[in-house]
Short mmCIF file of C-alpha atoms and ligand atoms in Angstrom, two decimals:
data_model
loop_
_atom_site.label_atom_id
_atom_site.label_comp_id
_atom_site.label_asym_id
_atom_site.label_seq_id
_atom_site.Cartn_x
_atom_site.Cartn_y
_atom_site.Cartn_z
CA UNK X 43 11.68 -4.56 23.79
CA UNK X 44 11.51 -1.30 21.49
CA UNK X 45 8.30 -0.06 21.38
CA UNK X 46 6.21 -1.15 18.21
CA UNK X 47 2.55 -1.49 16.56
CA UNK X 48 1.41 -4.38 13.94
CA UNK X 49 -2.33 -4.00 12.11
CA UNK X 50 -3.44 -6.19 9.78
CA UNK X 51 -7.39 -7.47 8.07
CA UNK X 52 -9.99 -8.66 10.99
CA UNK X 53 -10.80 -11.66 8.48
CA UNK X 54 -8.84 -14.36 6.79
CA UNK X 55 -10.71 -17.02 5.17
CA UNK X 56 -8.16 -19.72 3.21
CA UNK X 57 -9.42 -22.57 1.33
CA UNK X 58 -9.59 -24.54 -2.14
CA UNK X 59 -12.26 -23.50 -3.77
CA UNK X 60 -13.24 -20.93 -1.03
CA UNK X 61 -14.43 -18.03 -3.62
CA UNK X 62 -16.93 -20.56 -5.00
CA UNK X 63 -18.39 -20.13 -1.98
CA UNK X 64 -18.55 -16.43 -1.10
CA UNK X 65 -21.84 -15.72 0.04
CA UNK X 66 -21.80 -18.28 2.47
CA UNK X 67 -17.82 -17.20 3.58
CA UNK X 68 -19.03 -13.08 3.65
CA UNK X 69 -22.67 -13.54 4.86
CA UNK X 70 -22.09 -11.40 7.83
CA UNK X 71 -20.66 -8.36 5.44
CA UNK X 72 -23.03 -9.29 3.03
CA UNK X 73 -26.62 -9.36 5.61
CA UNK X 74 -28.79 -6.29 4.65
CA UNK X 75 -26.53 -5.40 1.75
CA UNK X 76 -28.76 -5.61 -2.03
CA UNK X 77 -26.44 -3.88 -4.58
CA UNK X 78 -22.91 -4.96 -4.98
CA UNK X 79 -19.52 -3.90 -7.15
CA UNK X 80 -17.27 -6.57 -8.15
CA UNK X 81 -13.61 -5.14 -9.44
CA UNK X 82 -11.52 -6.54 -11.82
CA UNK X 83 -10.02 -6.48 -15.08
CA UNK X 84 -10.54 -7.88 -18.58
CA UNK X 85 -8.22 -11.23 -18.26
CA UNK X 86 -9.29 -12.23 -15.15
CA UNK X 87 -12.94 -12.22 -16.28
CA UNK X 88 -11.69 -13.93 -19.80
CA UNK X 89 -10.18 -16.78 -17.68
CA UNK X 90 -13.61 -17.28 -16.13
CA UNK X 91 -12.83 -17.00 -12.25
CA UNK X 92 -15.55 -14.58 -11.86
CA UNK X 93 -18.10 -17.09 -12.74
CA UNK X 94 -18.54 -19.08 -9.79
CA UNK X 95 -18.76 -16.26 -7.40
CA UNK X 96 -21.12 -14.29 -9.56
CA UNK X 97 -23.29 -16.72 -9.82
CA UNK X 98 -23.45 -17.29 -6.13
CA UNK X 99 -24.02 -13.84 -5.29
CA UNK X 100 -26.61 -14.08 -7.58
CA UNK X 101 -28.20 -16.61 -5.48
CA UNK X 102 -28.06 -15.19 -2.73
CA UNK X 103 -30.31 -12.65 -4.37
CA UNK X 104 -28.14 -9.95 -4.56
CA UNK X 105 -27.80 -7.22 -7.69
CA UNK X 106 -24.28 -7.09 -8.63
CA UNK X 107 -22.41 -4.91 -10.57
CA UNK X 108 -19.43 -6.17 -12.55
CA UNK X 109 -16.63 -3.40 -13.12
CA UNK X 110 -14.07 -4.80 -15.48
CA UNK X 111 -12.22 -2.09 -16.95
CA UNK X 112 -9.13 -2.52 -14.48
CA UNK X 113 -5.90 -1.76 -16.52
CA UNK X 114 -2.33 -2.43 -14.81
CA UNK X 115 -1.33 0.16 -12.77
CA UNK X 116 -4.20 2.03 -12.23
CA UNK X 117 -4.43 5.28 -13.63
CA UNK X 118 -6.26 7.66 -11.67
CA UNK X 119 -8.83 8.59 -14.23
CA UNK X 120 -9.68 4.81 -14.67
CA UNK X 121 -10.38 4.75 -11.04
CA UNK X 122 -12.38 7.78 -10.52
CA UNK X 123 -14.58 6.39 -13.49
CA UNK X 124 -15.20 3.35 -11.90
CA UNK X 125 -16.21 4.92 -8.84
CA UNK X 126 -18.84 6.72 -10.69
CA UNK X 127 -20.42 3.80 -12.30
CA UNK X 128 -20.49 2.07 -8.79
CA UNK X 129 -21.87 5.22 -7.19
CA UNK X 130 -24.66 5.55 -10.04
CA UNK X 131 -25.32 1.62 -9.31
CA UNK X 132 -25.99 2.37 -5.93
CA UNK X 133 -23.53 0.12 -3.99
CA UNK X 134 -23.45 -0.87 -0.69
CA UNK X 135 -20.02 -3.31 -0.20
CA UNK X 136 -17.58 -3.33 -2.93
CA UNK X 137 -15.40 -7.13 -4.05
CA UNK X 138 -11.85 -6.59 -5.78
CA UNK X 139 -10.95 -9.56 -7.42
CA UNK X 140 -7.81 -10.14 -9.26
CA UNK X 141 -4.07 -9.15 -9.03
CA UNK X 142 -3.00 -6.03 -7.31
CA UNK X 143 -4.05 -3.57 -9.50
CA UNK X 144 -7.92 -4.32 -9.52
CA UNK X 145 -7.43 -5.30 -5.45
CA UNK X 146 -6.26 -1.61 -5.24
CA UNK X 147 -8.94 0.38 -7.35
CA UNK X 148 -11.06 -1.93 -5.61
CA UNK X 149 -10.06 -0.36 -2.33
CA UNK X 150 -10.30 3.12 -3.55
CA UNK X 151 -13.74 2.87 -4.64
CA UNK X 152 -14.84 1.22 -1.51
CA UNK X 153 -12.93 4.53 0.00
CA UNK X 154 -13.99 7.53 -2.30
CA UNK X 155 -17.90 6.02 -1.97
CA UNK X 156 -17.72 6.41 1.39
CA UNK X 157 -16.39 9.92 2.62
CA UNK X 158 -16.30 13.00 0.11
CA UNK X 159 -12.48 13.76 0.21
CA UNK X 160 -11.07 13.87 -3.46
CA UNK X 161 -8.82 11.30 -3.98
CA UNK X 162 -6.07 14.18 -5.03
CA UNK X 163 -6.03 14.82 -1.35
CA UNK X 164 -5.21 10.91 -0.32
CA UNK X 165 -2.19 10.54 -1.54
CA UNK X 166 0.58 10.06 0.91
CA UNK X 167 0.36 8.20 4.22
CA UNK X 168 -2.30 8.59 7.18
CA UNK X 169 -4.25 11.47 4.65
CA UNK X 170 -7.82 9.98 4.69
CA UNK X 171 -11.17 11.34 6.13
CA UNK X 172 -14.06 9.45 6.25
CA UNK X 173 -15.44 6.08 6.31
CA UNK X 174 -15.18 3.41 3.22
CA UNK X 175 -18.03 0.71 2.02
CA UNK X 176 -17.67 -2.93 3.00
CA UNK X 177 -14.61 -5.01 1.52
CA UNK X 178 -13.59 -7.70 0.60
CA UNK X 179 -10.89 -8.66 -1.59
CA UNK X 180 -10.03 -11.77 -3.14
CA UNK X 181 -6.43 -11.99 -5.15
CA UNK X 182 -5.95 -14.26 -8.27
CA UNK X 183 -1.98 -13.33 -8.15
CA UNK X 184 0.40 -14.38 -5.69
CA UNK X 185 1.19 -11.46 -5.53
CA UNK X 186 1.32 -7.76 -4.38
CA UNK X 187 0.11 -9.26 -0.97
CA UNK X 188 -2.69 -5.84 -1.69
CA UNK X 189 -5.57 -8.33 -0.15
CA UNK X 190 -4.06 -7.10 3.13
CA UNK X 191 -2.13 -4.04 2.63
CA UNK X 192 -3.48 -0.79 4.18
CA UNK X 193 -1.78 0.31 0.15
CA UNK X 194 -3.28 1.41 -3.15
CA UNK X 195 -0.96 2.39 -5.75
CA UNK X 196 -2.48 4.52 -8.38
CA UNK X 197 -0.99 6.40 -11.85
CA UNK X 198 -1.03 10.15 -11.67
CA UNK X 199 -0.46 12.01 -15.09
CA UNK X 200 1.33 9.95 -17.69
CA UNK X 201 3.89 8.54 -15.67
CA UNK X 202 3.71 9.17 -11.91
CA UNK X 203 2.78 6.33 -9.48
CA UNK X 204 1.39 7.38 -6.39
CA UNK X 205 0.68 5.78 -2.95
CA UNK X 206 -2.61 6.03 -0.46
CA UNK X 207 -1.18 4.50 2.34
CA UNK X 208 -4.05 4.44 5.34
CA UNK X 209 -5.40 1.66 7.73
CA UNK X 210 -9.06 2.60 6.06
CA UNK X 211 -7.55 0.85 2.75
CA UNK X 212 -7.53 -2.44 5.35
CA UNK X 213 -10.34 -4.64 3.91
CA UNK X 214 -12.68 -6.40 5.51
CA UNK X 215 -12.27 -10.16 4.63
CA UNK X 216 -9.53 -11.59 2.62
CA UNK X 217 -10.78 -15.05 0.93
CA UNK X 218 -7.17 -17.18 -0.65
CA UNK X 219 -8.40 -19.54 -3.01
CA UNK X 220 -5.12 -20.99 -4.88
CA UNK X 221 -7.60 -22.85 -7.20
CA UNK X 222 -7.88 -19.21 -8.85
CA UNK X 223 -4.24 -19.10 -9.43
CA UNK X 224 -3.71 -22.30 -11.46
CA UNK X 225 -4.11 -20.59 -14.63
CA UNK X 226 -2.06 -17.81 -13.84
CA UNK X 227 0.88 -17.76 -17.18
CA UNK X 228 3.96 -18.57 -16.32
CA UNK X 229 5.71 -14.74 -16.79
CA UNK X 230 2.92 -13.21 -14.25
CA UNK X 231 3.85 -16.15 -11.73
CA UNK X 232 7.02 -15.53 -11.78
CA UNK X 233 7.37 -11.71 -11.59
CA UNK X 234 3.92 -11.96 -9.08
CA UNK X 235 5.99 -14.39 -6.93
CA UNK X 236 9.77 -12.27 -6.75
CA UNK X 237 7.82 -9.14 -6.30
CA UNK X 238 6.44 -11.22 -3.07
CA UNK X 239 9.70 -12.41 -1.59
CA UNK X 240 11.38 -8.59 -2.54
CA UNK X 241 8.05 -7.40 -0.03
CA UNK X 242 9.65 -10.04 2.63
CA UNK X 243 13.33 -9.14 1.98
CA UNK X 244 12.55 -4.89 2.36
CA UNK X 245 10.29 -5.47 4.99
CA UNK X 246 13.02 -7.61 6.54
CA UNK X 247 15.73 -4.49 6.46
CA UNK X 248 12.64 -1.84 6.41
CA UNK X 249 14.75 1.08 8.41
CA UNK X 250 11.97 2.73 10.15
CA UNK X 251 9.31 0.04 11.40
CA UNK X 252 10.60 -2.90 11.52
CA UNK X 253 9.31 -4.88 14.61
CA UNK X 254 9.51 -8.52 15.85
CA UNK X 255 5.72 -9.25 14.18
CA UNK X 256 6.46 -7.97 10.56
CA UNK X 257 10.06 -9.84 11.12
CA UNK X 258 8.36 -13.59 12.14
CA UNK X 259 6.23 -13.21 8.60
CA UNK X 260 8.44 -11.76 6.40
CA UNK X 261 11.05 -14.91 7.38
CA UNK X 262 8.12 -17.02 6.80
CA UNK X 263 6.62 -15.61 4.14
CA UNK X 264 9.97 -15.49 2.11
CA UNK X 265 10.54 -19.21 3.26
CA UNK X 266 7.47 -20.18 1.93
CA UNK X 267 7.89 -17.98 -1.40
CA UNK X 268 11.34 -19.58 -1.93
CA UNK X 269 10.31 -23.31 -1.77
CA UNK X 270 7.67 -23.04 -4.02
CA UNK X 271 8.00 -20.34 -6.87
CA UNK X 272 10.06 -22.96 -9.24
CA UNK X 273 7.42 -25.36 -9.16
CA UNK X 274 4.77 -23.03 -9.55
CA UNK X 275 6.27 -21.74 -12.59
CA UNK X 276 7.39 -25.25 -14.29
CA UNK X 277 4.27 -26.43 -13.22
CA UNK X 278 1.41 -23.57 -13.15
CA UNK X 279 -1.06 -27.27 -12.17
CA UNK X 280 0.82 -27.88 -9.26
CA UNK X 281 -1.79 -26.73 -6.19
CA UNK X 282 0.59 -27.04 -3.33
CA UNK X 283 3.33 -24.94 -4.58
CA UNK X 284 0.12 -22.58 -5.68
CA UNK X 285 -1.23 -22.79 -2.33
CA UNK X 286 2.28 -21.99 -1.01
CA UNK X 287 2.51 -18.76 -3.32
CA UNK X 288 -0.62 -17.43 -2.14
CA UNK X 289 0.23 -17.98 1.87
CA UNK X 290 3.41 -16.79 1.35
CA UNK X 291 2.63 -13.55 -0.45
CA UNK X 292 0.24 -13.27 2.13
CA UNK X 293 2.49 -13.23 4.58
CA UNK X 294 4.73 -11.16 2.84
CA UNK X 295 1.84 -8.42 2.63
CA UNK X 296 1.24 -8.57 6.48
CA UNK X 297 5.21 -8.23 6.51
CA UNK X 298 5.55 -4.92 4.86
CA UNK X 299 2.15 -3.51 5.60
CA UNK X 300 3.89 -2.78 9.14
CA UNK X 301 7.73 -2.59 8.20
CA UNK X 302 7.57 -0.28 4.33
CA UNK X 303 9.42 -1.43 1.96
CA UNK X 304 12.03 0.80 0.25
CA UNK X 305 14.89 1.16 -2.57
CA UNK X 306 13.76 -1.73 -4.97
CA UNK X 307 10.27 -0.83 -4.96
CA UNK X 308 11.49 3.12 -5.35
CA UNK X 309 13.76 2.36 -8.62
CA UNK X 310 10.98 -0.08 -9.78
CA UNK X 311 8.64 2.76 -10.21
CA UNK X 312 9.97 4.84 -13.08
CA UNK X 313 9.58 1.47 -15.09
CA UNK X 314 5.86 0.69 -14.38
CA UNK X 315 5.32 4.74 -14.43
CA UNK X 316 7.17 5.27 -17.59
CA UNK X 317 7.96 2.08 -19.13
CA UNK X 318 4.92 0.54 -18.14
CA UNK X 319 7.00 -2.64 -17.43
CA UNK X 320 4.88 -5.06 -15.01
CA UNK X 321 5.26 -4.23 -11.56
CA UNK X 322 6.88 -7.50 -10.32
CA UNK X 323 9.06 -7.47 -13.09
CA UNK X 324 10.15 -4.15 -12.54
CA UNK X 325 11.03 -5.42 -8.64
CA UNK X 326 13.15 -8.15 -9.59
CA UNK X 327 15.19 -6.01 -12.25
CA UNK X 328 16.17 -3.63 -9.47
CA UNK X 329 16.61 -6.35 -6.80
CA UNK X 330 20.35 -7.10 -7.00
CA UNK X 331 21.49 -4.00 -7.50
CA UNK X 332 19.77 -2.29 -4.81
CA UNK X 333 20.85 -4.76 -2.25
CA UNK X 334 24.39 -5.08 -3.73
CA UNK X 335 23.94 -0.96 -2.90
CA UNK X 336 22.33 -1.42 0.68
CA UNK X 337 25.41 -4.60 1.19
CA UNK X 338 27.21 -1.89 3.83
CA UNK X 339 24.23 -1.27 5.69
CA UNK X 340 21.98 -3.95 6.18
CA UNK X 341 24.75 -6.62 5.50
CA UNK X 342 23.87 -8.46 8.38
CA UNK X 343 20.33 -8.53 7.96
CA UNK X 344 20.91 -10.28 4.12
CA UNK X 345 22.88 -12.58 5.76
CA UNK X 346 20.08 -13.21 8.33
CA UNK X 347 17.77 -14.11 4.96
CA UNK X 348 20.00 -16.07 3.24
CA UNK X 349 20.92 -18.47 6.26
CA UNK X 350 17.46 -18.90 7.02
CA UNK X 351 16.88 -20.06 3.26
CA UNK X 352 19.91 -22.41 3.66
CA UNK X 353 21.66 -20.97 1.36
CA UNK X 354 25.64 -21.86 1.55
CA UNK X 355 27.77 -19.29 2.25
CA UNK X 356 24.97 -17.03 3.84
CA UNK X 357 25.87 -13.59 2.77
CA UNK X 358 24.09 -10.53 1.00
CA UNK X 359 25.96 -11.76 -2.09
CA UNK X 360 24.52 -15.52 -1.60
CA UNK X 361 21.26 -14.06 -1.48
CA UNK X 362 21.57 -12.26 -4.66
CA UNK X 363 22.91 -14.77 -6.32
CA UNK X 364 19.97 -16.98 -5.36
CA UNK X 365 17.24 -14.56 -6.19
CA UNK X 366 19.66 -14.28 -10.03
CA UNK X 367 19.29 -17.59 -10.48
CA UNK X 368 16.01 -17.91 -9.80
CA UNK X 369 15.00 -15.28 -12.41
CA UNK X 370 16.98 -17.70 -15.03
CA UNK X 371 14.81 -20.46 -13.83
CA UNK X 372 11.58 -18.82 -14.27
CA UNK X 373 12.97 -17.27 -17.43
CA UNK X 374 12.23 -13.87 -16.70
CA UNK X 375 14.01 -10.48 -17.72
CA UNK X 376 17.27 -9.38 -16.16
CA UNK X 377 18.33 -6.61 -17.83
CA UNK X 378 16.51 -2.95 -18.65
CA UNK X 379 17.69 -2.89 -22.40
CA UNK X 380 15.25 -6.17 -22.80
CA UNK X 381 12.47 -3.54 -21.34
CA UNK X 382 13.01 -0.74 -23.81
CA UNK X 383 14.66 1.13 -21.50
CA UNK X 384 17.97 2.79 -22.93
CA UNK X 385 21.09 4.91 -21.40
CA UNK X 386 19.79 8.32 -22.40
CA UNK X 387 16.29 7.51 -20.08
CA UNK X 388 17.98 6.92 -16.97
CA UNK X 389 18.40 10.33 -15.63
CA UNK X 390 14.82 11.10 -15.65
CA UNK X 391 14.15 7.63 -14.15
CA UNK X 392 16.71 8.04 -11.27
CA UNK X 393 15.24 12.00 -10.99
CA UNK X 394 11.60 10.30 -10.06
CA UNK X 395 13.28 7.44 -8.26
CA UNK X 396 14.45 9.94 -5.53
CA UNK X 397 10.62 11.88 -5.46
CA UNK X 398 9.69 8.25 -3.90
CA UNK X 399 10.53 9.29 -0.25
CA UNK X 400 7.28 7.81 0.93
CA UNK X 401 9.85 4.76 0.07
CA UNK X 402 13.24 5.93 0.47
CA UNK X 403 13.16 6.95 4.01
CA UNK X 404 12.27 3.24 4.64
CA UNK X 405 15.35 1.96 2.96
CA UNK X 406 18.33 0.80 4.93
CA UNK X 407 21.23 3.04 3.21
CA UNK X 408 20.11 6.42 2.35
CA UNK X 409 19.64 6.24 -1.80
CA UNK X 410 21.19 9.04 -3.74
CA UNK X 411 20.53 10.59 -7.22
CA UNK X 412 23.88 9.12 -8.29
CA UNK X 413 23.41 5.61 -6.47
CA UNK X 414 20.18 6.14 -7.98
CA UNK X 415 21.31 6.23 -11.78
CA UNK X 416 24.34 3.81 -11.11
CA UNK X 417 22.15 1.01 -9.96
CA UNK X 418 20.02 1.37 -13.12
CA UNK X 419 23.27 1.39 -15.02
CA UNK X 420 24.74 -1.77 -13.65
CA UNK X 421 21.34 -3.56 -15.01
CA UNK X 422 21.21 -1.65 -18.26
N1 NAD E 235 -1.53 -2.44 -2.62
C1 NAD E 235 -0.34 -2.93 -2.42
O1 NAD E 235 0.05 -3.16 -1.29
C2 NAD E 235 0.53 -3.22 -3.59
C3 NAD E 235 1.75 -3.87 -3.41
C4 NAD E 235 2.53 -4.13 -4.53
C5 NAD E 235 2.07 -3.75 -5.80
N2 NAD E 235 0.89 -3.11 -5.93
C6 NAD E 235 0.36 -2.71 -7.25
O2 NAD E 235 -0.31 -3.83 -7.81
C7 NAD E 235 -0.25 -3.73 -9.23
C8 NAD E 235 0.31 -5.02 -9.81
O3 NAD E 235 -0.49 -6.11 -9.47
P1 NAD E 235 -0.18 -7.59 -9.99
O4 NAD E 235 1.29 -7.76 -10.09
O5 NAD E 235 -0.92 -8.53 -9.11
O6 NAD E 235 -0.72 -7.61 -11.49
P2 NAD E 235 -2.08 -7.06 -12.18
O7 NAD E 235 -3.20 -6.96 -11.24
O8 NAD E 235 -1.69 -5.82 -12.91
O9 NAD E 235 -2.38 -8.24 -13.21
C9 NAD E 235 -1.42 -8.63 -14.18
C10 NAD E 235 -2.07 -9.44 -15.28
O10 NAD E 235 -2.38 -10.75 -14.81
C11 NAD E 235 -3.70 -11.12 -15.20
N3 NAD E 235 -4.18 -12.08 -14.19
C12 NAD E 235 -4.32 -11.86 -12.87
N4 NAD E 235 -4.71 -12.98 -12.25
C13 NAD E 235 -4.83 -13.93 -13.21
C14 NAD E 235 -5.16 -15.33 -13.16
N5 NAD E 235 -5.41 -15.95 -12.02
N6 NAD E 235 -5.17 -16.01 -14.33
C15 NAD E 235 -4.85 -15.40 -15.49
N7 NAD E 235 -4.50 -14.10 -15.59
C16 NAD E 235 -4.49 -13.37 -14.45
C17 NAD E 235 -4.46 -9.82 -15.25
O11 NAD E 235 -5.57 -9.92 -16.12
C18 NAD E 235 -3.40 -8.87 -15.79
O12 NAD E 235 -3.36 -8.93 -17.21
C19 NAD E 235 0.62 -2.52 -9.55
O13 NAD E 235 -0.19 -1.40 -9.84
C20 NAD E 235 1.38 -2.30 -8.27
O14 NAD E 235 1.83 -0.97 -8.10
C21 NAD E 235 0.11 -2.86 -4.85
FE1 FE2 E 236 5.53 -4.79 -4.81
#
């Protein structure tokens, strides 16, 4: 057996209804601890999931501070600001809750509170000094799979996203209450839920670290994903396909925590960065073209994911295919001109495609500047 190494969070805690419970479910983080941050962003708080937790915290006797200024894709500005306002608070353990952008800032503040490196100097993998607060991080999408990701993606400038990529972004408990992803609308599930099964499919073919550990949960994970993403999305009420989301984004997160992903998520960037197109939605745009790309490479591997999703005629083409269709079920975009995005644009997008090597190196065919901008232009 080839050498390998698999981390993931100490702490899982899975449950309906589990975040309505929090203080009891984190009273070992939580012992000694007065002042505390909770992350997230404006909708989650409008939808009420907050509530419950709050107010349990607040029974417990504990002061807690409610950041809720969280846009998508975290600019770094936003983050640093929030940090601030938690360090002026005085906190001692930080709570994201939310999708994967207020799980990530989140992380970072629980990160720059702790150690005085300037987070201009994090960026890139294995860069951080120092110690973080206490975490714990509860998602309400299924989902960037962040809740156990060592991963914080963050927007640099106008248009750059950048990675901090460092077992000290692991939290410290991960709670998965599907009851907080019922009301989740129908587009978010949907992109959410193929931007989970394209972390199980890259992790699956990841070139560099793939291992036997990341391989069991990605299969799983993207198993898991598959049976249950239509239903979620016709359905938003239905809690077993919900509760099958969560676990298998989960899953998916543990996946490519270990084994990177690569291509898809490198073309996907320009669009969040630039186009500010939802991350998931930017995923399953570049999906089929980047694996119709990687085909001569990682063939074998595709055909690997499609037989184990029973999928007739198992072949990188049959898995494709599927993952098509299923963005016509969920009724989600499939082409860049519905995004805004137009010929003239995709030379700069394929130019910051390729500065993604944090990515790239992970992906099973090496990506070109040409591949780069062809794959955008078969999707325009
Ligand atoms: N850290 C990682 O490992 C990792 C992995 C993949 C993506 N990401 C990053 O995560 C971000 C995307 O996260 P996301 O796709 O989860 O979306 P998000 O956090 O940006 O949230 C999307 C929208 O959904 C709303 N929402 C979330 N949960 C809801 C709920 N239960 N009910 C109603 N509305 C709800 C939010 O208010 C927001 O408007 C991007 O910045 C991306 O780069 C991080
Ligand atoms: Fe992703």
């Amino acid at each position: 057996m080839a050498t390998f190494q698999f981390r993931t969070v100490p702490h899982i805690h899975a449950g309906r209804g589990s975040a309505t419970e929090l203080a009891t479910i984190a009273a070992p983080l939580l012992a000694g601890v007065e002042r505390v941050v909770l992350v997230t962003d404006r909708g989650v708080r409008q939808a009420g999931l907050i509530d419950a937790p709050l107010g349990e915290l607040e029974v417990a006797g504990l002061s807690v501070l409610v950041l809720d200024e969280v846009i998508a894709d975290p600019p770094e500005d936003m983050v640093l600001a929030a940090t601030a306002r938690a360090r002026d608070f005085g906190a001692q353990l930080v709570i994201g809750f939310g999708g994967g952008s207020s799980l990530d800032t989140a992380k970072l503040v629980a990160l720059l509170l702790g150690s005085d490196q300037p987070l201009s100097d994090m960026y890139g993998v294995n860069k951080v000094r120092g110690q973080r607060l206490p975490l714990i991080l509860i998602p309400t999408t299924a989902g960037t799979g962040s809740e156990v990701t060592p991963i914080s993606v963050v927007t640099v400038g106008e248009t750059s996203k950048m990675g901090v990529n460092d077992p000290a972004l692991y939290g410290d408990l991960a709670v998965l209450d599907a009851a907080l992803t019922l009301g989740l609308p129908r587009h978010v599930t949907a992109a959410t839920g193929i931007d989970a099964m394209v972390h199980a499919i890259e992790a699956y073919t990841s070139a560099i670290e793939k291992n036997p550990v990341s391989d069991a949960l990605a299969l799983a994970g993207l198993k898991k994903l598959h049976g249950s993403i239509e239903r979620a999305c016709l359905d938003g009420a239905d809690m077993e396909a919900r509760e099958d989301m969560l676990l298998g984004a989960l899953l998916a997160g543990q996946a490519f925590a270990n084994a990177p992903v690569g291509a898809v998520h490198a073309l996907a960037y320009p669009l969040g960065g630039i186009f500010h197109v939802p991350h998931g939605l930017s995923n399953s745009l570049m999906l089929p073209p980047v694996l119709r790309y990687n085909a001569p490479s990682a063939e074998p591997l595709y055909t690997q994911l499609a037989a184990h999703l029973d999928l007739a005629g198992a072949s990188t083409e049959a898995l494709v295919t599927e993952m098509e269709r299923i963005a016509g079920v969920v009724g989600i975009e499939t082409r860049l001109s519905q995004v805004g995005v137009s010929h003239n644009d995709l030379p700069k997008m394929a130019e910051d495609a390729m500065k993604v090597e944090r990515l790239l190196k992970n992906n099973p065919r090496p990506m070109t500047l040409e591949a780069a901008h062809a794959c955008y232009e078969s999707v325009l």
